[in-house]
Protein backbone atom coordinates (compact mmCIF):
# COMPACT_ATOMS: atom_id res chain seq x y z
CA MET A 1 100.24 106.32 106.82
CA LEU A 2 98.09 105.49 108.46
CA SER A 3 98.73 106.61 111.45
CA GLN A 4 98.41 109.54 110.09
CA ILE A 5 94.82 109.84 109.80
CA PRO A 6 93.45 111.12 113.10
CA THR A 7 96.32 113.87 112.37
CA LEU A 8 94.60 115.25 109.24
CA VAL A 9 90.91 114.21 110.21
CA ARG A 10 90.98 116.57 113.92
CA SER A 11 93.19 118.67 111.60
CA LEU A 12 90.08 119.16 109.16
CA ARG A 13 87.71 118.77 111.67
CA ALA A 14 89.58 121.21 113.84
CA GLN A 15 88.61 124.03 110.38
CA MET A 16 85.76 122.67 109.50
CA LEU A 17 84.24 124.02 113.07
CA GLU A 18 86.16 126.99 112.93
CA VAL A 19 84.62 127.66 109.12
CA LEU A 20 81.05 127.35 110.12
CA GLU A 21 81.09 129.91 112.93
CA SER A 22 81.76 132.21 109.65
CA GLU A 23 79.73 135.49 108.83
CA PHE A 24 79.07 133.84 104.71
CA VAL A 25 78.07 130.31 106.16
CA VAL A 26 75.00 132.68 108.17
CA THR A 27 74.56 134.50 105.18
CA LEU A 28 73.81 131.14 103.25
CA ARG A 29 71.88 129.47 105.89
CA ALA A 30 69.35 132.12 105.73
CA ALA A 31 69.31 132.49 101.97
CA GLY A 32 67.75 129.23 102.27
CA ILE A 33 70.72 126.85 100.58
CA PRO A 34 70.52 123.55 101.79
CA SER A 35 73.31 122.38 104.79
CA ARG A 36 74.73 119.56 102.63
CA VAL A 37 75.38 121.78 100.33
CA ILE A 38 77.17 124.36 102.56
CA LEU A 39 78.73 121.94 103.99
CA PHE A 40 80.09 120.29 101.11
CA LYS A 41 80.49 123.12 98.65
CA HIS A 42 81.72 125.94 100.33
CA VAL A 43 83.05 124.72 104.71
CA LEU A 44 84.58 122.03 102.86
CA ARG A 45 86.06 123.58 100.40
CA ASN A 46 87.35 126.48 102.67
CA SER A 47 88.71 124.54 105.31
CA ALA A 48 90.70 121.96 103.34
CA LEU A 49 93.48 124.15 102.73
CA PRO A 50 95.38 123.37 106.09
CA THR A 51 94.66 120.55 106.29
CA LEU A 52 95.67 119.27 102.60
CA MET A 53 99.08 121.30 103.77
CA LEU A 54 99.75 118.79 106.43
CA LEU A 55 98.59 115.90 104.23
CA GLY A 56 102.13 117.14 102.00
CA VAL A 57 104.76 117.45 104.50
CA ASN A 58 103.91 114.45 106.16
CA VAL A 59 103.75 112.97 103.18
CA SER A 60 107.94 114.35 102.64
CA TYR A 61 108.11 112.64 105.96
CA LEU A 62 107.37 109.09 104.21
CA ILE A 63 109.25 109.66 102.05
CA GLY A 64 112.56 110.10 104.18
CA GLY A 65 111.34 107.96 107.13
CA THR A 66 110.98 104.94 104.40
CA LEU A 67 114.81 105.13 103.83
CA VAL A 68 114.88 104.52 107.82
CA VAL A 69 112.60 101.54 108.09
CA GLU A 70 113.82 99.65 104.88
CA GLN A 71 117.64 99.21 107.19
CA VAL A 72 115.54 99.02 110.64
CA PHE A 73 113.79 96.49 109.27
CA GLY A 74 116.01 94.54 106.64
CA ILE A 75 113.52 95.31 104.00
CA LYS A 76 115.71 95.38 99.97
CA GLY A 77 114.86 98.81 98.84
CA ILE A 78 116.20 102.34 97.61
CA GLY A 79 116.70 102.64 101.35
CA SER A 80 118.98 99.55 102.35
CA LEU A 81 121.24 100.21 98.37
CA LEU A 82 121.40 104.09 100.16
CA PHE A 83 123.15 102.11 103.73
CA THR A 84 124.64 100.04 101.26
CA SER A 85 126.33 102.51 98.99
CA ILE A 86 127.01 104.88 102.20
CA SER A 87 129.46 102.04 103.87
CA ASN A 88 130.70 101.77 99.92
CA ARG A 89 131.14 105.38 99.20
CA ASP A 90 129.94 104.83 96.15
CA PHE A 91 128.91 108.43 95.61
CA PRO A 92 126.73 108.71 92.25
CA VAL A 93 124.56 106.41 93.53
CA ILE A 94 123.73 108.14 96.50
CA GLN A 95 123.24 111.34 94.98
CA GLY A 96 121.18 109.56 92.74
CA ILE A 97 118.65 108.28 95.91
CA ALA A 98 119.66 112.02 97.81
CA LEU A 99 118.27 113.46 94.04
CA TYR A 100 114.86 111.21 93.72
CA CYS A 101 114.03 111.95 97.26
CA ALA A 102 114.13 115.71 96.38
CA LEU A 103 112.21 115.33 93.58
CA ALA A 104 109.28 113.09 95.16
CA VAL A 105 108.73 115.48 97.24
CA VAL A 106 109.34 118.24 95.18
CA ILE A 107 106.56 116.83 93.12
CA ILE A 108 104.19 116.93 96.09
CA SER A 109 105.06 120.11 96.57
CA VAL A 110 103.78 121.21 93.59
CA LEU A 111 100.90 119.09 93.03
CA ILE A 112 99.98 120.35 97.06
CA GLU A 113 100.31 124.33 95.11
CA ILE A 114 98.51 122.94 91.87
CA ILE A 115 95.08 121.29 94.65
CA SER A 116 95.22 124.10 96.67
CA GLY A 117 94.68 126.46 94.07
CA TRP A 118 92.17 124.68 92.97
CA LEU A 119 90.29 124.75 96.23
CA ASP A 120 91.09 128.65 96.49
CA PRO A 121 91.57 131.19 93.61
CA ARG A 122 92.74 133.59 95.76
CA THR A 123 96.37 131.05 96.86
CA LYS A 124 97.55 131.35 93.32
CA GLY A 125 99.67 133.77 92.17
CA LYS A 126 99.40 136.53 89.86
CA SER A 127 99.96 135.83 85.97
């Protein structure tokens, strides 16, 4: 997870630089709003969406990668259980682990969608 932090920070920085060049930021500065308020309330909120999506994808990859890392380093966990179950052809356990991983990815995706709807109400679906 720590290896993904530089990628996320660079993505956030690039998005913030892009938003800082927007016309509404110039208008906010002309209105006399303090730079800190502009940066945290308006710029960060508008530039966090792509970084949030990237975070969701990376966490989903980490869930799948954990299964392999456990097997490679001999750590007892769900990954070793999966590979043992594959060797023994224990299909219910394999299906349960696949369901667990898929459910984790779906929950992460839903949480990312909820947070993105809170950050930018335009991304919410119409009721």
